[in-house]
mmCIF file of C-alpha atoms in Angstrom:
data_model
loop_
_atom_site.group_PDB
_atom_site.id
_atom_site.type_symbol
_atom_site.label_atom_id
_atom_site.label_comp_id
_atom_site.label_asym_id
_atom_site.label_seq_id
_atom_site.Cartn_x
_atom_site.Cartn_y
_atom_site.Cartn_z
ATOM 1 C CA UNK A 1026 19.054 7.960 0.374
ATOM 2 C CA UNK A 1027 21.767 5.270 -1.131
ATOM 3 C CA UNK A 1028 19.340 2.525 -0.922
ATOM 4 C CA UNK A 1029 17.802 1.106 -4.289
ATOM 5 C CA UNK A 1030 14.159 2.110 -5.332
ATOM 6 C CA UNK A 1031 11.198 -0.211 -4.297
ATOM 7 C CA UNK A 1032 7.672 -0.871 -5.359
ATOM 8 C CA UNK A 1033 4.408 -1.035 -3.255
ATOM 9 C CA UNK A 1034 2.148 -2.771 -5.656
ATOM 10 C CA UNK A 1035 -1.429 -3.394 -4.665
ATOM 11 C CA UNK A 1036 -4.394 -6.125 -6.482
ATOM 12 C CA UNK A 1037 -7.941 -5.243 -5.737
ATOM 13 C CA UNK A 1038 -11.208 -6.230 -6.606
ATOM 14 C CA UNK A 1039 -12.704 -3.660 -9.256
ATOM 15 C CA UNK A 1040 -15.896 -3.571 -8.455
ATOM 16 C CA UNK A 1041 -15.585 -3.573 -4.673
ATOM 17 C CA UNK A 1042 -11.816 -2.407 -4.137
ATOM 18 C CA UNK A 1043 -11.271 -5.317 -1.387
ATOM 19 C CA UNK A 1044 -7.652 -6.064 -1.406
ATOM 20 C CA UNK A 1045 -6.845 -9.002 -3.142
ATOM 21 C CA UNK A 1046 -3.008 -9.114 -2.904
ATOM 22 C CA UNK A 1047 0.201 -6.896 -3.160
ATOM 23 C CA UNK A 1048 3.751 -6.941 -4.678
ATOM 24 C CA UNK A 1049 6.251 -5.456 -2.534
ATOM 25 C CA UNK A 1050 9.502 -5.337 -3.379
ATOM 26 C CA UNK A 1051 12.934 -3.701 -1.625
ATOM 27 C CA UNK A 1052 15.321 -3.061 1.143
ATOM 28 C CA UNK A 1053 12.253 -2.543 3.721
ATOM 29 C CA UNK A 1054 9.818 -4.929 2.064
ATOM 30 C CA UNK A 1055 9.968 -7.679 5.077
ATOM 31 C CA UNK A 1056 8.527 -4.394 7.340
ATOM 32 C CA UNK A 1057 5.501 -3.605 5.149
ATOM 33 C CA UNK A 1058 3.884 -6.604 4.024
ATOM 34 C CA UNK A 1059 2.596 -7.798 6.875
ATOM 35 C CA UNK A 1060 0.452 -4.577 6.947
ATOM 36 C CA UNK A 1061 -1.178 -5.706 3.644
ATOM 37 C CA UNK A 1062 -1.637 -8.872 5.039
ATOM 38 C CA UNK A 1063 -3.871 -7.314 7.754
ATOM 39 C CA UNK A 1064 -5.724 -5.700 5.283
ATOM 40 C CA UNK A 1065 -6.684 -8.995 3.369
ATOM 41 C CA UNK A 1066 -7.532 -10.508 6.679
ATOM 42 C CA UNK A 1067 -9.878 -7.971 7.675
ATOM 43 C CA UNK A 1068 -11.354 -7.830 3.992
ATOM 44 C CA UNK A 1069 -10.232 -4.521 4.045
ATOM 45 C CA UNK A 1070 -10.554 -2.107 0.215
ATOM 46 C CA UNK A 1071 -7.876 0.148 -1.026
ATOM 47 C CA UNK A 1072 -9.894 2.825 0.545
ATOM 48 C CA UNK A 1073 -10.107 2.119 3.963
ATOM 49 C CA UNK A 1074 -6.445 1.158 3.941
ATOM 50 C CA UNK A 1075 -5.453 4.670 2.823
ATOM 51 C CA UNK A 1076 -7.317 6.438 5.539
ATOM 52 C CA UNK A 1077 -5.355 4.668 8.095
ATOM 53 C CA UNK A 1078 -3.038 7.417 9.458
ATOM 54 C CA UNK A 1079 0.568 6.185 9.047
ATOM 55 C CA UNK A 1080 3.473 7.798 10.479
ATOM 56 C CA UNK A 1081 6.369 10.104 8.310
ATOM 57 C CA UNK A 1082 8.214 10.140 7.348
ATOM 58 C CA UNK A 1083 8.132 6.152 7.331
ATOM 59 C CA UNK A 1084 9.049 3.399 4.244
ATOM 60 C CA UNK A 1085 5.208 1.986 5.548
ATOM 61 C CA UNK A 1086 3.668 5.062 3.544
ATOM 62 C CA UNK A 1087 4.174 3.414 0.938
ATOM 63 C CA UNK A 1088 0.887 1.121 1.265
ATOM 64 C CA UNK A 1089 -0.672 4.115 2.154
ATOM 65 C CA UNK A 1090 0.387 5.778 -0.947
ATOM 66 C CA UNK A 1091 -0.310 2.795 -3.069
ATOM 67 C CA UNK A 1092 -4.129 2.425 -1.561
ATOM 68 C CA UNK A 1093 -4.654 6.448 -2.229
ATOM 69 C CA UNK A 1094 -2.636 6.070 -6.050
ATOM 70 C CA UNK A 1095 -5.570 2.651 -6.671
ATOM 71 C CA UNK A 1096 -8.430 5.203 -5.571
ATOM 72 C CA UNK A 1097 -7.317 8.036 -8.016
ATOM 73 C CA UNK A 1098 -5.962 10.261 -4.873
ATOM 74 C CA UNK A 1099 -2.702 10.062 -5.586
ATOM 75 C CA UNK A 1100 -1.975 11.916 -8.521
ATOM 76 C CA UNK A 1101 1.678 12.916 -8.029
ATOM 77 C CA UNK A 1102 2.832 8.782 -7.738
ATOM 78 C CA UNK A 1103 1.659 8.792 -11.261
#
């Protein structure tokens, strides 16, 4: 709870939603991104990346929660 705020930022495609890139930024940062980096690998969209179950309480919900805020699911990140 005393660490700074971070940001899960995610780049897609608009007319697809394949993940293009991602800005992530904080303390945990260096344990998330390689998860996005599976996603581009796999051509994965911002979709599909927020149905993957993640565990929680868990900094790596973040991506989820980015991928569901890109698809309009998300409402109360807004």
């Amino acid at each position: 709870e005393d660490e700074p705020d971070g940001l899960v930022q995610l780049c897609a495609e608009a007319a697809t939603g394949r993940i293009l890139g991602a800005t992530v930024m904080g303390v945990h940062a260096v344990e998330i991104i390689h998860e996005v980096g599976v996603a581009i690998s796999d051509g994965l969209t911002v979709g599909e990346l927020g149905d993957i179950i993640h565990a929680h309480p868990t900094v790596s919900e973040l991506v989820m929660e980015a991928a569901e805020q890109a698809e309009g699911l998300a409402p109360y990140l807004s």
